[in-house]
């Protein structure tokens, strides 16, 4: 049932929490991977960079805050 492109736990978590929208999950994953810095968790400015990347894709502040919590929980980021 899970699309084959969702080949990591983080991608599957995004897919499950973004209405099972494969394209959106992949866009969010790519944005986070591109913009995050090493050791970004707990560093306000680096977390804001990740939230900015999420906003570029999601275009909704409330959705960014919701998805950010999912992103933070994923060890691979």
Coordinates of C-alpha atoms in Angstrom, one line a residue:
X1 CA 0.0 0.0 0.0
X2 CA 2.9 2.4 0.7
X3 CA 4.4 3.9 -2.5
X4 CA 7.9 2.6 -3.2
X5 CA 9.4 6.1 -3.4
X6 CA 8.7 6.4 0.3
X7 CA 11.8 4.3 1.2
X8 CA 12.7 5.8 4.6
X9 CA 10.8 6.0 7.9
X10 CA 10.7 9.8 7.7
X11 CA 9.2 9.8 4.3
X12 CA 6.5 7.3 5.4
X13 CA 5.8 9.4 8.5
X14 CA 5.3 12.5 6.4
X15 CA 3.1 10.6 3.9
X16 CA 0.9 9.3 6.8
X17 CA 0.5 12.8 8.2
X18 CA 0.1 14.7 5.0
X19 CA -3.1 13.0 3.8
X20 CA -1.1 10.2 2.1
X21 CA 0.0 12.6 -0.6
X22 CA 3.2 11.1 -2.0
X23 CA 4.2 14.2 -3.9
X24 CA 3.8 16.5 -0.9
X25 CA 5.6 14.1 1.4
X26 CA 8.6 13.9 -1.0
X27 CA 8.7 17.7 -1.4
X28 CA 8.7 18.2 2.3
X29 CA 11.4 15.6 2.8
X30 CA 13.6 17.2 0.1
X31 CA 13.1 20.7 1.5
X32 CA 14.1 19.6 5.0
X33 CA 17.1 17.6 3.8
X34 CA 18.3 20.6 1.7
X35 CA 17.9 23.3 4.3
X36 CA 18.7 21.6 7.6
X37 CA 22.1 22.1 9.2
X38 CA 24.0 19.6 11.3
X39 CA 22.9 19.8 14.9
X40 CA 19.8 21.9 14.1
X41 CA 17.6 20.5 16.9
X42 CA 17.4 22.9 19.8
X43 CA 19.1 25.7 18.1
X44 CA 16.5 28.4 17.4
X45 CA 18.0 29.9 14.3
X46 CA 18.5 26.5 12.7
X47 CA 15.1 25.3 13.6
X48 CA 13.7 28.5 12.0
X49 CA 15.6 27.6 8.8
X50 CA 13.8 24.2 8.8
X51 CA 10.5 25.9 9.4
X52 CA 11.2 28.2 6.5
X53 CA 11.8 25.3 4.3
X54 CA 8.6 23.7 5.4
X55 CA 6.7 27.0 4.8
X56 CA 8.1 27.2 1.2
X57 CA 6.3 23.9 0.5
X58 CA 3.2 24.1 2.8
X59 CA 2.4 27.8 2.6
X60 CA 0.5 27.6 6.0
X61 CA 1.9 28.6 9.3
X62 CA -0.3 26.2 11.4
X63 CA 0.6 23.3 9.1
X64 CA 4.3 24.2 9.4
X65 CA 4.1 24.0 13.2
X66 CA 2.3 20.7 13.0
X67 CA 4.6 19.1 10.5
X68 CA 7.7 20.5 12.2
X69 CA 6.9 18.3 15.3
X70 CA 6.8 15.3 13.0
X71 CA 10.1 16.3 11.4
X72 CA 11.8 16.8 14.8
X73 CA 10.7 13.3 15.8
X74 CA 12.5 11.7 12.8
X75 CA 16.1 10.6 13.7
X76 CA 17.2 10.6 10.1
X77 CA 16.9 14.4 9.8

